[in-house]
Coordinates of C-alpha atoms in Angstrom, one line a residue:
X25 CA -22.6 58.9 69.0
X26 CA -21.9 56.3 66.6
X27 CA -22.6 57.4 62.8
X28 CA -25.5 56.0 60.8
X29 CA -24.2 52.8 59.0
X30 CA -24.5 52.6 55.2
X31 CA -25.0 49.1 54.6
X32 CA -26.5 46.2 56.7
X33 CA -23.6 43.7 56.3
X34 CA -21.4 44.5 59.3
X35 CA -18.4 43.4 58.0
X36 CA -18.3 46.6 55.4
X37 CA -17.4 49.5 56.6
X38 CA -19.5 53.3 55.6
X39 CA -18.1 54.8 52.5
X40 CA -16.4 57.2 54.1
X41 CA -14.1 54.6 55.9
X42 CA -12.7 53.0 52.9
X43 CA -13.6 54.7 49.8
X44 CA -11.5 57.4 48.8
X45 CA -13.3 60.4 48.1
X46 CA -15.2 60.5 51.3
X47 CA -12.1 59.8 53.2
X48 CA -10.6 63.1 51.8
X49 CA -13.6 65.1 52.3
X50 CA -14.0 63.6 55.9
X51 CA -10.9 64.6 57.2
X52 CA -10.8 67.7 55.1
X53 CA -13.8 68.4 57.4
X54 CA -12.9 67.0 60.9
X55 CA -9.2 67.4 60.5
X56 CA -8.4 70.5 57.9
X57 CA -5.4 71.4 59.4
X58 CA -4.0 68.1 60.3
X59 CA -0.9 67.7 57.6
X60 CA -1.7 64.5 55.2
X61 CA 1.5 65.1 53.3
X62 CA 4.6 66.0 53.8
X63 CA 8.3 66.0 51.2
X64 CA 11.2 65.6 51.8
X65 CA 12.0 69.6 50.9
X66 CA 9.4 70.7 53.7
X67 CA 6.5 71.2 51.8
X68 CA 3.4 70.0 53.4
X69 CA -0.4 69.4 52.6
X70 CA -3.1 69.9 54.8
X71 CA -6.4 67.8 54.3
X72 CA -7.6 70.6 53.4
X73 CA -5.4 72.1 51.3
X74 CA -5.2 68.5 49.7
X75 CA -8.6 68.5 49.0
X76 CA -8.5 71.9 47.1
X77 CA -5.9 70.6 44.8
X78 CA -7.4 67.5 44.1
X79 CA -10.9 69.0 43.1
X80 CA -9.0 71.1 41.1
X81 CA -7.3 68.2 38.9
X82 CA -10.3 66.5 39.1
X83 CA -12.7 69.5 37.5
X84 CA -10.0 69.6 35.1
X85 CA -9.8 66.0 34.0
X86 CA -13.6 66.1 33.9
X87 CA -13.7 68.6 31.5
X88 CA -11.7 66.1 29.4
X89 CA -14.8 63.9 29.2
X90 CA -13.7 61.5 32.6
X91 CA -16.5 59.6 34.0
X92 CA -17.2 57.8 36.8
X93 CA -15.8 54.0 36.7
X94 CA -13.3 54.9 33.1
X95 CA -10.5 53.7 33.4
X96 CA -7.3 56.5 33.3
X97 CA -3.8 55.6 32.7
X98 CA -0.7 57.5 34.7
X99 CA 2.5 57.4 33.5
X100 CA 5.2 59.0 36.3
X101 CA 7.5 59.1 38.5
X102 CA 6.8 59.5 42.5
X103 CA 6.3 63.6 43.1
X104 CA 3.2 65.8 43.3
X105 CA 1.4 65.2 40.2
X106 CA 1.5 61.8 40.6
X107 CA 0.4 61.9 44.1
X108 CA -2.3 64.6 43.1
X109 CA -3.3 62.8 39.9
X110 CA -3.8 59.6 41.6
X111 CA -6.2 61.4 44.4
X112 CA -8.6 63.3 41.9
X113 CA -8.6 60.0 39.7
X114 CA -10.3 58.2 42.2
X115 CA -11.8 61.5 43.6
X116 CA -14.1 61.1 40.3
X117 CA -14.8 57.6 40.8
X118 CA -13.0 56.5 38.0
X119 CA -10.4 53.7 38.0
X120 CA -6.7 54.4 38.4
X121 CA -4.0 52.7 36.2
X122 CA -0.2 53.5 36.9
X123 CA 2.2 52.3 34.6
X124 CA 5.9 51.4 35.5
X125 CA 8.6 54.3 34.5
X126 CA 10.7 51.5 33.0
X127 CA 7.9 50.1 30.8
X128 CA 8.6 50.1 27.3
X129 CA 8.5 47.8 24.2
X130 CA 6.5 45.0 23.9
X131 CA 5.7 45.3 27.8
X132 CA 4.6 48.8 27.0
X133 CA 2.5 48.0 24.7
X134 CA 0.7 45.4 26.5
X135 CA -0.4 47.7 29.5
X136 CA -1.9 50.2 27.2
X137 CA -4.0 47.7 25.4
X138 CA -4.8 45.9 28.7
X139 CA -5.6 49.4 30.6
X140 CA -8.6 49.9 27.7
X141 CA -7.3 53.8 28.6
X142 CA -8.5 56.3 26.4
X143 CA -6.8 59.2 28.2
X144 CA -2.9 58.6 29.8
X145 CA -1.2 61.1 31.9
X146 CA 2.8 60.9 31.3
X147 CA 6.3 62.4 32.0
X148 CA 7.7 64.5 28.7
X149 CA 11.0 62.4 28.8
X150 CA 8.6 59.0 28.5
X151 CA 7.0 60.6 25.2
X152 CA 9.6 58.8 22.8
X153 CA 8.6 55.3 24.3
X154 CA 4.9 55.9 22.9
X155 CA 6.3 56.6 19.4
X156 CA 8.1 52.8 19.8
X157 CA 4.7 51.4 19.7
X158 CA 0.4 50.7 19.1
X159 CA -1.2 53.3 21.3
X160 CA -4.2 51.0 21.2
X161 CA -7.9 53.0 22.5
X162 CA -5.2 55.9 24.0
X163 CA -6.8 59.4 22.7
X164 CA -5.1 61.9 25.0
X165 CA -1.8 62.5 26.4
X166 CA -2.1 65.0 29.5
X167 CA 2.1 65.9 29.5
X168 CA 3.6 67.3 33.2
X169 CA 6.5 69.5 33.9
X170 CA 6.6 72.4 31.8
X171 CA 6.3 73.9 28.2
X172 CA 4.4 70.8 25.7
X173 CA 6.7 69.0 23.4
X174 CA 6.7 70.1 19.7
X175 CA 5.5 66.1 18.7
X176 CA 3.6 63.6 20.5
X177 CA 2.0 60.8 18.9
X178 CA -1.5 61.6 20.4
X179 CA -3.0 65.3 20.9
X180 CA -1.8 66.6 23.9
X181 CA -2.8 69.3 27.4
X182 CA -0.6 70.2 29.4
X183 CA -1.2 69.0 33.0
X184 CA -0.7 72.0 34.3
X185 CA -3.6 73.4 32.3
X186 CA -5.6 71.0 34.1
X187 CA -7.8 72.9 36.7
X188 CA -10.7 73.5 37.3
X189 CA -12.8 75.1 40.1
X190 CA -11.4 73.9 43.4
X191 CA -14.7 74.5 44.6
X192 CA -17.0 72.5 42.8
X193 CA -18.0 69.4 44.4
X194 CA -17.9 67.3 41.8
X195 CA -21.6 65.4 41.8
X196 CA -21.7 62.0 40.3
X197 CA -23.8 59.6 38.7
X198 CA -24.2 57.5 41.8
X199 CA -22.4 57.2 45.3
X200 CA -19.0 55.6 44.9
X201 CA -19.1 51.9 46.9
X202 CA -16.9 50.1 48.6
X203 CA -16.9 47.5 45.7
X204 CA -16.6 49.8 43.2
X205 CA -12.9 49.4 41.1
X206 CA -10.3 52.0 42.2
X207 CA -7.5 50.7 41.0
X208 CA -5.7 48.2 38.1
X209 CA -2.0 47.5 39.3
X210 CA 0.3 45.4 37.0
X211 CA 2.0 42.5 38.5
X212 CA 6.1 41.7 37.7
X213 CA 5.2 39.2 35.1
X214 CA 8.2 37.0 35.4
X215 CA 6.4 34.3 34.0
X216 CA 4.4 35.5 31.5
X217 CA 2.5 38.8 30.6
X218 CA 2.0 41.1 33.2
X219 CA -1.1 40.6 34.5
X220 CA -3.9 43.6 36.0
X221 CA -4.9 43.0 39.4
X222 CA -8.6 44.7 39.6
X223 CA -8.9 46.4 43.6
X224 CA -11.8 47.4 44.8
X225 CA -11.8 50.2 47.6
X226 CA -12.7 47.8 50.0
X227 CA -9.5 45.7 48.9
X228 CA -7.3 48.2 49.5
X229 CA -9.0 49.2 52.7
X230 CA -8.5 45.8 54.1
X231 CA -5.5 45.6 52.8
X232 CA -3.8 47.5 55.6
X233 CA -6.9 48.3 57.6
X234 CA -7.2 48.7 61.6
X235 CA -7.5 44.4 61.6
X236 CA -4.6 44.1 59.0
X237 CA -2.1 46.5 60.6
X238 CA -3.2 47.5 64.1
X239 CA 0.3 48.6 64.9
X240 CA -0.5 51.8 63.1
X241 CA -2.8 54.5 64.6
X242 CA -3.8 57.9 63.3
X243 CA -0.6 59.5 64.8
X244 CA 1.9 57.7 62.7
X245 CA 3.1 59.3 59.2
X246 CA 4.5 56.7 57.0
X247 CA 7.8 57.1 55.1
X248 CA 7.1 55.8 51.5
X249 CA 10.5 55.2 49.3
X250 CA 8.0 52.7 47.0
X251 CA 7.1 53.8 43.4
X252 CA 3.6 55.1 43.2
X253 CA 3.0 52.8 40.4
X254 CA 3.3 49.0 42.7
X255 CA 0.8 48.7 45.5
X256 CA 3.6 49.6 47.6
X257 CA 4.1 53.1 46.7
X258 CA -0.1 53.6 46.1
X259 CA -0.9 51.4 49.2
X260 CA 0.6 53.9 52.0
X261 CA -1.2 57.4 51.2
X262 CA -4.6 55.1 50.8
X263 CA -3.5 53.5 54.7
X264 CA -2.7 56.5 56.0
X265 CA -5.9 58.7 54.8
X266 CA -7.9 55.7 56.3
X267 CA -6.7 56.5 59.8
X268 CA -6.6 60.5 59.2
X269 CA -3.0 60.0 59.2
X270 CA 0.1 61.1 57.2
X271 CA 2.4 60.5 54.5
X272 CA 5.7 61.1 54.0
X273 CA 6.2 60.9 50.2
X274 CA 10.0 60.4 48.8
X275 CA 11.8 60.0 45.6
X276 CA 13.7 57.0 45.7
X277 CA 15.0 54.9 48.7
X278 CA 19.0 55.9 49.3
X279 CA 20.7 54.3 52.1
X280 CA 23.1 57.4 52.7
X281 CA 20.0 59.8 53.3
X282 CA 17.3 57.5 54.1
X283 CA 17.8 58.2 58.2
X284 CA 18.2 61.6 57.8
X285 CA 15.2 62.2 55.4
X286 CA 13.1 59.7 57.6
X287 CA 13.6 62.5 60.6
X288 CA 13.4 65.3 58.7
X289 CA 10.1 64.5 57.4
X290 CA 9.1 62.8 61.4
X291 CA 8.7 59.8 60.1
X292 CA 7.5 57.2 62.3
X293 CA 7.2 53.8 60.4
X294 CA 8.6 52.5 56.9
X295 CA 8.5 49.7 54.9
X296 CA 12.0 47.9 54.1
X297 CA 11.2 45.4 50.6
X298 CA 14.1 42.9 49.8
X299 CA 17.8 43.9 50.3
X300 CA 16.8 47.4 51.8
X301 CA 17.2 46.6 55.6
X302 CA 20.9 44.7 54.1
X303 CA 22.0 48.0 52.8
X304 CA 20.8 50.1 55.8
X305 CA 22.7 47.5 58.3
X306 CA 25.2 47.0 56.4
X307 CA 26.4 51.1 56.0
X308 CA 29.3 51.7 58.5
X309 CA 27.9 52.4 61.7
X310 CA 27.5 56.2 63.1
X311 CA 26.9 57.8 67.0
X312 CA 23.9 59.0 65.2
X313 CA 22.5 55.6 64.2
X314 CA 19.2 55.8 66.7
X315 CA 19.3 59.6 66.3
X316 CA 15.5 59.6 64.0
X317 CA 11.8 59.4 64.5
X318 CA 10.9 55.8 63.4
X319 CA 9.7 53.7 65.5
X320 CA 8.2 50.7 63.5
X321 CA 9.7 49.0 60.4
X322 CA 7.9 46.3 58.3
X323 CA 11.0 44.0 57.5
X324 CA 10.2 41.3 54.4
X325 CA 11.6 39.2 54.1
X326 CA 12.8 39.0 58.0
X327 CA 16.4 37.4 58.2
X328 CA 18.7 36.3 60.9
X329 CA 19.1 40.5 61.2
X330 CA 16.2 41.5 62.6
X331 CA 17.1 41.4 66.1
X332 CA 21.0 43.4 65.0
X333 CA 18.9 46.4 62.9
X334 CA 16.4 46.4 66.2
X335 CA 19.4 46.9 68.3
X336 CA 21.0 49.1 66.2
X337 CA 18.3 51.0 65.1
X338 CA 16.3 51.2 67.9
X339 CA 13.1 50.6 65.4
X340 CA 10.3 47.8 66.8
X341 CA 10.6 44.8 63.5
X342 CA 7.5 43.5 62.0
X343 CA 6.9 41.6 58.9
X344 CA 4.3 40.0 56.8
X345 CA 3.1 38.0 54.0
X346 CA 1.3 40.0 51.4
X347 CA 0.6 40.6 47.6
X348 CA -0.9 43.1 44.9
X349 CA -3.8 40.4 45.2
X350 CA -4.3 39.0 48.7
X351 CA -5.0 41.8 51.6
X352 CA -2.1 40.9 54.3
X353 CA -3.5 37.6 55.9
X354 CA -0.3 36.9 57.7
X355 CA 1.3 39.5 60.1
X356 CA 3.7 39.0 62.6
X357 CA 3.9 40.5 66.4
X358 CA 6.7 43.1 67.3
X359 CA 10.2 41.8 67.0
X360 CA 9.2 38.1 66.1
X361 CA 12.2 35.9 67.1
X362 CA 11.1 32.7 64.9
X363 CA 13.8 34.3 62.2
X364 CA 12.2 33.3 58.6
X365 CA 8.6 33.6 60.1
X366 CA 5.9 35.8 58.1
X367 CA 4.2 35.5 61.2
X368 CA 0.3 34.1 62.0
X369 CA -3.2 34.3 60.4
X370 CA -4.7 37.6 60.8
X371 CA -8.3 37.4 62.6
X372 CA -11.2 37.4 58.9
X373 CA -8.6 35.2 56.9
X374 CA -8.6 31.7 56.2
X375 CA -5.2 30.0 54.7
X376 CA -4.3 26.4 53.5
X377 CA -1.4 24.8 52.3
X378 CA -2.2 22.4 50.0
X379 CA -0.5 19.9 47.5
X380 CA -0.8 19.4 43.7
X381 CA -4.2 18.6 44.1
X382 CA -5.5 21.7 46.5
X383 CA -5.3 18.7 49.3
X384 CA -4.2 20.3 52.7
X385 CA -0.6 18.8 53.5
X386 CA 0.2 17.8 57.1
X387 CA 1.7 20.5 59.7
X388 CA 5.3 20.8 59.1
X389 CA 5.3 19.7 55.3
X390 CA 5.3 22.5 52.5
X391 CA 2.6 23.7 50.4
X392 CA 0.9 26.3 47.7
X393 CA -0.7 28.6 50.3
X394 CA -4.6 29.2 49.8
X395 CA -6.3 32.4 50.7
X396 CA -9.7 33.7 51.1
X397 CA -11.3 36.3 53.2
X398 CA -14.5 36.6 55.5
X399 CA -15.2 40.1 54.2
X400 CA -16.7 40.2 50.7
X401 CA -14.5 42.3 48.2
X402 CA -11.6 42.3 50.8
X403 CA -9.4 40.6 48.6
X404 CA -8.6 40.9 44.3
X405 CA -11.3 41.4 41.8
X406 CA -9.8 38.8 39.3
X407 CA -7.2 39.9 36.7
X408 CA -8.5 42.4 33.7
X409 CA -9.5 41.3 30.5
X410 CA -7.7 38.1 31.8
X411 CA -10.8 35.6 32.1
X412 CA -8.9 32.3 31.9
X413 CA -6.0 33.4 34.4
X414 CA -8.6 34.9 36.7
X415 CA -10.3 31.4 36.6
X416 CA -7.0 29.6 37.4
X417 CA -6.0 31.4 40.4
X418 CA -9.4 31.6 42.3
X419 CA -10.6 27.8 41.2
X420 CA -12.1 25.7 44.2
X421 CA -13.3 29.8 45.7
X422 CA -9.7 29.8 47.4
X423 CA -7.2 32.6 45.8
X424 CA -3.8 30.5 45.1
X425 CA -0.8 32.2 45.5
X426 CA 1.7 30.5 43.7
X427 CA 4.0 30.7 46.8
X428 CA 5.1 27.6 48.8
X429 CA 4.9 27.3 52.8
X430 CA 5.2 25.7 55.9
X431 CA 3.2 25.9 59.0
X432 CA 5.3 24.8 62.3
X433 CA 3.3 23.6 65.0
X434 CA 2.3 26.6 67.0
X435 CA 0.8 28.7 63.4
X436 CA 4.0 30.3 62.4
X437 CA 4.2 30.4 58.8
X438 CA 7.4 30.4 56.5
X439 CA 8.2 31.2 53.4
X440 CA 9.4 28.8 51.4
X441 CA 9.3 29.4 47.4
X442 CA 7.6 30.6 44.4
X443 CA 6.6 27.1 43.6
X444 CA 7.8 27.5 40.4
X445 CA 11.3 28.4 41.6
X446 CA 12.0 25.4 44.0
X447 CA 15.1 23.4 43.3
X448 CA 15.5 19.6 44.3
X449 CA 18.9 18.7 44.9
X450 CA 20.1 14.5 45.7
X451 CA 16.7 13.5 46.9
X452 CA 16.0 17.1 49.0
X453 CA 13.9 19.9 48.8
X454 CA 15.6 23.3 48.4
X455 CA 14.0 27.1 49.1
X456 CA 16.0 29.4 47.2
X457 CA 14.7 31.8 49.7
X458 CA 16.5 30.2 52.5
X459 CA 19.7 30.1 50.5
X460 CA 19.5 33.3 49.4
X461 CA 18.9 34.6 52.9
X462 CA 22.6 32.9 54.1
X463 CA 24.1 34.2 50.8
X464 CA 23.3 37.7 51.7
X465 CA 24.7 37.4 55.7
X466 CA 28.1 37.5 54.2
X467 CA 29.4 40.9 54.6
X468 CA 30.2 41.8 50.5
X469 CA 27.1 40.1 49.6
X470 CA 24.4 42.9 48.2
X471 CA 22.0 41.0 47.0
X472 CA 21.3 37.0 45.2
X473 CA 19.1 34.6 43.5
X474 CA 19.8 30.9 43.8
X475 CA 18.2 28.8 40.7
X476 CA 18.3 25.5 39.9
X477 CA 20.4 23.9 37.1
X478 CA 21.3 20.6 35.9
X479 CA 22.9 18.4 37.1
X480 CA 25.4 15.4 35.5
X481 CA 24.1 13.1 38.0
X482 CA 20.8 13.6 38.3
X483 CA 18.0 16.5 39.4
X484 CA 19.2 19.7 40.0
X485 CA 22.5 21.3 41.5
X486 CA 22.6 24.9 42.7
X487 CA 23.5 28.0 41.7
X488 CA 24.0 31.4 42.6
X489 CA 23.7 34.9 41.1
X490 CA 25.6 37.6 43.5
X491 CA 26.4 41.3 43.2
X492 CA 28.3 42.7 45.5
X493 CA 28.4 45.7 48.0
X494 CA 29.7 48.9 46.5
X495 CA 33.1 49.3 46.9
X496 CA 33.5 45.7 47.6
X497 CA 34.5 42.5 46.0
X498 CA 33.6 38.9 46.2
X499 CA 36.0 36.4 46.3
X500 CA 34.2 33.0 45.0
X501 CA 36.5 30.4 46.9
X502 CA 36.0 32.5 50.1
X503 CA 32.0 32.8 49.9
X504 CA 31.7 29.3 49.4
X505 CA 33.9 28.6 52.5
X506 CA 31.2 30.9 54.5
X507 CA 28.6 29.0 53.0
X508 CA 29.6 25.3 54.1
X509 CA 29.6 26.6 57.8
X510 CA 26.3 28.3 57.7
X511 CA 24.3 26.1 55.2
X512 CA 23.3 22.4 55.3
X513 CA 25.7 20.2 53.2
X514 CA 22.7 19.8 50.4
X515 CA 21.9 23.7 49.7
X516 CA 25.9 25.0 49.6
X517 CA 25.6 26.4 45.9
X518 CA 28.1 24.3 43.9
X519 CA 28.0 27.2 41.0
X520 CA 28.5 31.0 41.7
X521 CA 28.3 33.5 39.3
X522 CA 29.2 37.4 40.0
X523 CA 27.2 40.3 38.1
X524 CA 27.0 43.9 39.0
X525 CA 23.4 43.9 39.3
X526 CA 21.0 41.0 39.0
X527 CA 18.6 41.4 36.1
X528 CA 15.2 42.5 37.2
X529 CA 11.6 42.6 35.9
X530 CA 10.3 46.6 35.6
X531 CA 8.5 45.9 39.5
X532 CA 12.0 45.4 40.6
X533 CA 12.0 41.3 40.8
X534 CA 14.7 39.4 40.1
X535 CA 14.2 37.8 36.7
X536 CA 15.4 33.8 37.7
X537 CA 13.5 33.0 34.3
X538 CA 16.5 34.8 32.3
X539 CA 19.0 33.6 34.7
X540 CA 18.1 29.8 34.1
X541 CA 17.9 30.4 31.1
X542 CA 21.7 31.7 30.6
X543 CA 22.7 28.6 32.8
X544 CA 26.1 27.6 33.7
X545 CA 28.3 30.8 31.7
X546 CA 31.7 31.0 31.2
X547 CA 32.3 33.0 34.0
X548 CA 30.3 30.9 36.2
X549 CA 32.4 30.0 39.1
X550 CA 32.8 25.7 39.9
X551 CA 32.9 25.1 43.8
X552 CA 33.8 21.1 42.8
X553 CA 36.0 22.1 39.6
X554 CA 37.9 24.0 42.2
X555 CA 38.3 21.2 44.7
X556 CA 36.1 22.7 47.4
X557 CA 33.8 19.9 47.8
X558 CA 30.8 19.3 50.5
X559 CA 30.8 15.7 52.1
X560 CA 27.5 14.5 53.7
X561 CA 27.2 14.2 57.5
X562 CA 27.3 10.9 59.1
X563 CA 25.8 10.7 62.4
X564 CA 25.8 6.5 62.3
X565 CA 27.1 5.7 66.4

C-alpha cells in the first residue's frame, strides 16, 4: 500500500524520504538491524544503534540552548563525532556548518562570522587557531577527544559530556520540511571569499537521489575517503540513508590501502575526485588487483584511462558533472567511451550554454553552462549573508556555473574550463582541462595545472605546473617531447615548471590564482629557450 503523501506537489517527496530525521527514524524502524555504518577497524552502526547515539548528542546539544533552524558550527576531522555530530545536528532541525581542518587566518575568520554560529564543536589540537583571531557571535566551544584544555578562548564542554537521554524523542517546534536549511557548505574560494552555499534537505536529496544516481540501490555501501566538511564527504551518508543503505566511513584516501580497506569494509561503490583514479592506476600492478568488493566508481574528471582502470580493476566507470550548488544534472551511462564526456542531461534538469550575454551558443561551440531544476528547492538556496553574489549567479532564474562547455551533436557534454581560467593562444581557444588531462598520461606525472601567461608576441602562451610521482622524477626536455605527440601543436605548454606539490585552496583546488600570479620563475623551464620548438601543421595539397 502506498504511504499517505505529505504534500500535494508530486514532485516532493514525504519527509521521511529526504529529510533527515525521519530518514533515521524510518529505517531505525523498518530496518534496525540493517548496518548504516561501518569503519575501517570493524566497528559497525546499526540504524538502530545509530539512532540511539544520535538522540543522545542531540538531547545533549539541546540542553546547550540548540533550537530548531540555529545555525551550529563543526570543526573536525572525519571519525565518529563528526559523523555523530553532523546526524543529531540536523536530527534537531538545526542547520549544520562544517568548517575545513586547514582553515585558519583570515579564512578562518571569515567562516565564523559568515556561520552567525553561536555554539562551534572542534578538535583540541585546532583550539590555538581560535586564539589567532575574532571569534565573532561564537559563545561555546564543545571540545572532543579527551580531558578539556587548561585555556580556550571561549567557555568550553567537553563533547563527551554531551548526552542526553537516548530515549527522548526530541519534539519540536514544527515538522522539519523538505525546504527547510540543513546545511551551509563553504566553497574553495579561489577567487574571492569563500562563499556559503545554503542546502535545503530537498537539495541534498536530489542531489544524488533515485533520478540523479539510479545506479545505486539500497544494497550498495559507499566507501567515503572525502572530508566530512565538502559536500563530498557530508553528501554520501545523506545518499545512502535515503536508500536505507550504508556507509563506509574512512580517514583519508591512501592509494597503498585504499583496495584493501575498500574490501574490508565490502565496499561496493566509491567516488574517485581529481588525480585519485591516476594514483590508483598508476601503483605497480598486483595478482590481487580485482581481488575487492567494488563494483561501481564515479570517475571525475574521466580521462583517456577509464577503459585501462575498468579493465584492470574490474570496477563499472561512471562520471558526472556536479557542484556544492547544482544537484548532478549531467550523469553519464556505465563505462562511457566518449573519453572527456560528463555525460547527458539527467531527466528534471534543464542546461544551456550560453555566451557573454546568457545567449545560447550553437551545438558544438563552447559556453557558461546554465542550470535550473523542475523540482522546487532541488537545487542551492543562494549563498549566506551574500545578497549581491546570490543575485549574480541565479540572474535571468538560471543558476550559472562559472564553468565552460560543449555539447557535441548527440547531448554529450564536455568540460571545457572555469571560464575564468581559459587561455587563448595564436588566435585559439585552450581548455586547461584538456591539457592537463595529456600532462597527467605521462607516466611520472602526479598531478598539473596549465595557466596562461604572457606572451612577447601577443595573447597568451602556456604553462605548466607539475609534481611528480613519488619516487620519481621529471625530466622537462623529455615531457615536452611526450607532449608534441599527444597534443595539438597550439596547446604544447612552451613553459614547465616542477614543484613538489601544487598549491591548493583548503577544499583541496589547485590555487591557478597564485600560480599566475608567480608567472614565469626562475626555475621555470623554456621549451623554445631550449630549442624544442612546435611548427604548425600544413595540410595545403
Amino acid at each position: 500500500m502506498a504511504r499517505e503523501r505529505d504534500f500535494t506537489d508530486p514532485r516532493i517527496p514525504n519527509r521521511d524520504e529526504c529529510v533527515l530525521r525521519y530518514l533515521l527514524d524510518r529505517w531505525a524502524d523498518e530496518r534496525p538491524d540493517k548496518a548504516h555504518v561501518v569503519f575501517a577497524d570493524g566497528e559497525e552502526w546499526t540504524f538502530s544503534e545509530l539512532r540511539k547515539k544520535v538522540r543522545a548528542k542531540a538531547a545533549g546539544l539541546r540542553e546547550l540552548g540548540v533550537r530548531q533552524g540555529e545555525h551550529v558550527a563543526m570543526w573536525l576531522p572525519n571519525g565518529r563525532d563528526a559523523l555523530i555530530a553532523f546526524y543529531a545536528i540536523n536530527y534537531l532541525g538545526a542547520v549544520f556548518v562544517p568548517f575545513n581542518t586547514a582553515y585558519r587566518g583570515n579564512l578562518l575568520r571569515h567562516v565564523i562570522a559568515n556561520s552567525g554560529a553561536r555554539i562551534l564543536l572542534v578538535h583540541p589540537d585546532l583550539l590555538p587557531r581560535l586564539s589567532e583571531v575574532d571569534t565573532a557571535k561564537l559563545e561555546r566551544l564543545v571540545v572532543t577527544t579527551g580531558q578539556l584544555p587548561e585555556s580556550a578562548p571561549l567557555p568550553m564542554t567537553a563533547y563527551d559530556d554531551l548526552v542526553g537521554d537516548s530515549e527522548d524523542d526530541l519534539p519540536l517546534e514544527r515538522p522539519i520540511d523538505p525546504w527547510d536549511i540543513q546545511s551551509i557548505i563553504y566553497t574553495s574560494g579561489t577567487t574571492g571569499p569563500s562563499k556559503g552555499v545554503l542546502s535545503s534537505y530537498l537539495h541534498m536529496f536530489t542531489n544524488a537521489g533515485p533520478e540523479s544516481w539510479p545506479m545505486v540501490d539500497e544494497n550498495d555501501r559507499y566507501m567515503c575517503v572525502a572530508p566530512i566538511f565538502h559536500i563530498g564527504g557530508m553528501g554520501p551518508p545523506f545518499v545512502m540513508l535515503a536508500r536505507g543503505a550504508s556507509v563506509a566511513m574512512i580517514d583519508n584516501f591512501s592509494t597503498d590501502e585504499f583496495w584493501s580497506i575498500a574490501k574490508a569494509t565490502q565496499s561496493t561503490m566509491v567516488f574517485l575526485l581529481g588525480v585519485m583514479a591516476t594514483f590508483l592506476l598508476k601503483a605497480d600492478p598486483k595478482p590481487s588487483d580485482k581481488d575487492h568488493t567494488v563494483k561501481k566508481a564515479f570517475m571525475v574528471p574521466l580521462t583517456s584511462d577509464a577503459q585501462a582502470f575498468h579493465e584492470r580493476f574490474g570496477v563499472d566507470i561512471y562520471t558526472i558533472f556536479n557542484m556544492t550548488e547544482i544537484s548532478s544534472p549531467i550523469v553519464s551511462e556505465a563505462n562511457p567511451d566518449r573519453i572527456g564526456t560528463c555525460g547527458t542531461v539527467r531527466d528534471g534538469v534543464d542546461v544551456r550554454l550560453v555566451d557573454a550575454n546568457d545567449c545560447e551558443v550553437p551545438v558544438g561551440e563552447i559556453g557558461e553552462m546554465l542550470v535550473r531544476t523542475d523540482r522546487p528547492w532541488a537545487m542551492n538556496s543562494g549563498y549566506n549573508g551574500n545578497p549581491e553574489a546570490t543575485a549574480e549567479a541565479w540572474r535571468s532564474g538560471w543558476f550559472h556555473t562559472g564553468d565552460a562547455f560543449r555539447r557535441d551533436e548527440d547531448g554529450y557534454f564536455y568540460f571545457v574550463d572555469r571560464v575564468k581560467d581559459a587561455i587563448r593562444r595564436r588566435g585559439e581557444n585552450i581548455s586547461s582541462f584538456e591539457v592537463e588531462a595529456d600532462v597527467c598520461r605521462h607516466p611520472c606525472v602526479r598531478e598539473a595545472a596549465a595557466i596562461a601567461v604572457p606572451s612577447e608576441y601577443s595573447e597568451d602562451e602556456v604553462m605548466i605546473v607539475v609534481a611528480p610521482v613519488p619516487g620519481k622524477a621529471i625530466d622537462c626536455k623529455e615531457l615536452a617531447e611526450f607532449l608534441i605527440e599527444a597534443m595539438p601543436y597550439f596547446m604544447v605548454p612552451r613553459y614547465i615548471r616542477i614543484l613538489d606539490e601544487l598549491p591548493k585552496t583548503p577544499s583541496a583546488k589547485v590555487m591557478k590564482t597564485d600560480l599566475r600570479a608567480e608567472g614565469i620563475t626562475d626555475d621555470t623551464w623554456d621549451r623554445e629557450a631550449a630549442g624544442l620548438r612546435v611548427k604548425r601543421e600544413n595540410f595545403s595539397t
